[in-house]
Amino acid sequence: MLAFIARRLLQSLFALFVMSLLVFVGVYAIGNPIDILINPQADQAEIAAVTAALGLDQPLWVQYWTFLQSALRGDLGKSFVANVPAIQLILNRMPATIELAAASMVIAVVLGIPLGLLAGLRPDSWVGRTIMAGSILGFSLPTFWVGLMLIMVFSVHLGWLPTTGRGPTVDVLGFPISILSWEGIRHVLLPSTNLALFKLSLLIRLTRAGTREALAQDYVRFARAKGLSMRRVVSVHVLKNIMIPIVTVVGLEFGSVIAFAIVTETIFAWPGMGKLLIDSINVLDRPVIVAYLLIIVLMFIVINLVVDVLYSVLDPRVRVAGARP
Amino acid sequence: MKRLLAAFSSALLIGMAPAAVAAELTIALGADVTSIDPHFHNLTPNNNIADHIFDKLVSKDAQSRLQPGLAESWRAIDENTWEFKLRRGVRFHDGSEFTAADVVFTLDRIPNVPNSPSPFTTYSKQITEKIVVDPYTVRLKTATPYPLMPTDMSTITIVSSQAAKGATTADFNSGKAAVGTGPFRFVRYAAGDRIELARNDHYWGPKPAWERVSFRLITSDPTRVAALLAGSVRAIENVPTADLAKIAKSPELSLYRVVSNRVMYLHLDSNRDRSPFVTDKAGKPLEKNPLRDVRVRRAISKAINRQALVERVMEGAAVPTGQLMPEGLFGYHPALKPEAFDPEGARKLLAEAGYPDGFGLTLHAPNNRYVNDEQIAQAIAQMLSRVGIATRVDAMPASVFFSRGSKLEFSFLLVGWGSETGEASSPLKALLATFNRDKGMGAANRGRYSNPKMDAVLEQALAMVDDAKRERLLQQATEIAMADLGIITLYHQVNLWATRKGVAYTARNDERTFAHEFRPQ
């Protein structure tokens, strides 16, 4: 097991290196950050001075080499617009995003798996059909539109929930957390619902398909013939067998929710890191873009690793390679 | 007794309610504030917040006219020296007194803010020497006569020489160094979320009506409007034009508008013999660049229906113009009117210039920088196509647009210019003066327009200390550049704010959203 994890981490170093190179070349190709950062009233001498001060007058490979050297020391550079280390900027915003992502995954899992089971057990009833029709809507409605509709209905017309932003935070182990208070939950409800909608639909369909497949299997029929109640068959045998694809998807989707909650964060003015990324791209704040994507790559690597390990726990037949004694 | 008590308590409630409501104000801003350090990045949203916490020697009123700030008066004591008399008895938020030492400290700090992507040196580099005559008198010397010194001092916020000594940007963001003399004290900055301020009860000027102010950063337009409609904020800036009609009709809301000093214009490649995006109608590059011919530029100007742009695309939130400054600002020329819409005249001019069938052109525009920028470009392209200039629009994010524009990759581009100084020398110097690296002229002249006569008049104006004479020279320079159509001016944007009933605002033409200029109604 340890050798497996070590090999995985080594591979991930290579992925990080390739990623940083790609982002560097990509941002360089888009344009010169100075042209958008500097106040238009500045004259040529000032533009040249700023370009030199930020090291942007150097050839690309020199800039990349400088970056690599400090990156190896753990320094990914300072944000051009905020003048604080890019990593710190991202980590400051991360709790908000993780909170939002966690809330939306909870909504997706708590509603998605039971609804999917229901739809799988009664595929032809009106309940099953309604659930499936709803999941199609969840897939196909654009996030930004649903977000605005949620705001218009629940905040503007009904006045039940706050329009935007994050509730008051309390520090837990040094991280600012907002969902421990009622006010914080009120704030997170709309954005997390908006973010959950797509995942919810995905989970419903996945669970339904898995359930239908499992119900036709011999072990289910055998269990029924043995006289086990349907309730026990579903909750123990069926559920356990359909969990593997669901765990994979939940894991990967959790990563993508954290990494790409951009639209929801922008619409709900949620001070997370997705909004930071889009703002940074708009002003070509290269250190932040690079650091962000590196963190995301790292996060996906870790999530994949966790999912692999979870498999072996869920299914005794799966053994992670290299774990043999 | 019970009834009496009830009457008493309700009277108390009535008496207290407005006060409690009035004490706090929540405003939604439309752009991100990236730092509290007032000298780190010369960026309007950052400057806007800095103006609450800090003061300047010279302040500007809602029409961008200079007003006494931390300096009570100023005058040029000789050709190359400006003297500022400082206000006495002004205290920083930490209780220390404001003196000439803070002014010198600030001016020394400006060129030394590490990693600044846009320093304020634009406004301090002319100063060759700073002399403290006494704690309430500062003299600033320049190498050559420099009339814009008071204007420049209206852009630089004065920090405390004690609190900001050796301070980093992080020290300002945490509030440790964010100690100014301004109408509000710094309370909290949550990046990407909000900025909270509290009233400075010892402010030297008129006291703000609000004890606490919270600026929420809501960059998405529809969300900002929704927050106002739901009452989670009581005022918003940058009202999207699409929502103007709805807000104007609502009895719950009020709109505040003022003509901005931002002018939207078209820059044309009027210099090169061949231009990359000028083609014949089949798309083949033209040997000769028609944009060099003033008749062609005039034809383009005549083909544009500015009134239609303003009414249809901008929903009335703009004013057609034929020059750089809006009425009422320094350097406005009363005789220069917006070009009349005249497609017939445009066709005639094109024929005269040797292009009776027109030619092909690409209009490059940003799509996330100015109000309705891409739609404006599309509308202009259609108007030009109608007189025979087959125009294609290529819109792109500002981050790509300005890089490519400054590398002269375009032939014809839609840009905007907000004059930070609030007078005409700013656009004349940057957009229309002949590009000259050594003199620092024409830095944003992306069409490389050049007229030595205009340069000479402008140079004279930039050294003329007498205000009246300088204004005449600026008008004269504007007249020359507009006659040449060095740029084709379209309209001035209108700045828009919306509030919930009970809050009123004094709309400012410099796009600033000042909490201290909101008042309960």
XYZ file of N, CA and C in Angstrom, chain A residues 100 161-168 178-179 181-192 268 270, chain B residues 194 216:
81
model
N -18.945 25.422 0.632
C -20.003 25.418 -0.380
C -20.064 24.057 -1.063
N -34.650 34.096 2.033
C -33.214 33.861 2.182
C -32.425 35.069 1.675
N -31.240 35.289 2.206
C -30.422 36.413 1.736
C -30.007 36.210 0.272
N -29.818 37.320 -0.454
C -29.515 37.205 -1.885
C -28.142 36.619 -2.138
N -27.140 37.163 -1.481
C -25.785 36.793 -1.867
C -24.862 36.793 -0.659
N -23.635 36.386 -0.907
C -22.588 36.506 0.096
C -22.572 35.346 1.079
N -21.636 35.423 2.002
C -21.432 34.368 2.978
C -21.821 34.922 4.342
N -22.339 34.060 5.199
C -22.768 34.495 6.526
C -21.579 34.793 7.420
N -21.856 35.227 8.657
C -20.757 35.510 9.586
C -19.977 34.233 9.881
N -18.593 29.213 8.254
C -19.831 29.990 8.405
C -21.046 29.105 8.677
N -20.945 27.786 8.379
C -22.179 26.993 8.453
C -22.507 26.495 9.852
N -23.607 28.599 12.160
C -24.689 29.438 12.674
C -25.882 29.374 11.732
N -27.047 29.686 12.256
C -28.272 29.663 11.459
C -28.166 30.653 10.305
N -27.596 31.833 10.583
C -27.430 32.856 9.562
C -26.530 32.331 8.434
N -25.482 31.616 8.834
C -24.566 31.062 7.843
C -25.253 30.023 6.974
N -26.082 29.190 7.574
C -26.802 28.166 6.814
C -27.779 28.828 5.846
N -28.437 29.877 6.313
C -29.348 30.614 5.421
C -28.607 31.128 4.186
N -27.375 31.576 4.397
C -26.608 32.095 3.267
C -26.160 31.003 2.305
N -25.836 29.829 2.855
C -25.250 28.797 1.999
C -26.327 27.998 1.248
N -27.574 28.114 1.712
C -28.644 27.274 1.166
C -28.832 27.448 -0.350
N -28.992 28.675 -0.802
C -29.256 28.889 -2.230
C -28.058 28.520 -3.104
N -26.855 29.045 -2.817
C -25.743 28.674 -3.699
C -25.457 27.177 -3.697
N -25.580 26.517 -2.542
C -25.246 25.093 -2.539
C -26.321 24.300 -3.279
N -23.538 34.299 -6.853
C -23.943 34.507 -5.468
C -22.920 35.330 -4.682
N -20.090 34.702 -3.744
C -19.547 33.841 -2.690
C -18.027 33.994 -2.708
N -16.182 41.735 1.275
C -16.680 43.019 1.768
C -15.587 43.853 2.430
N -20.247 45.746 -0.053
C -20.265 44.362 -0.516
C -19.746 44.327 -1.948
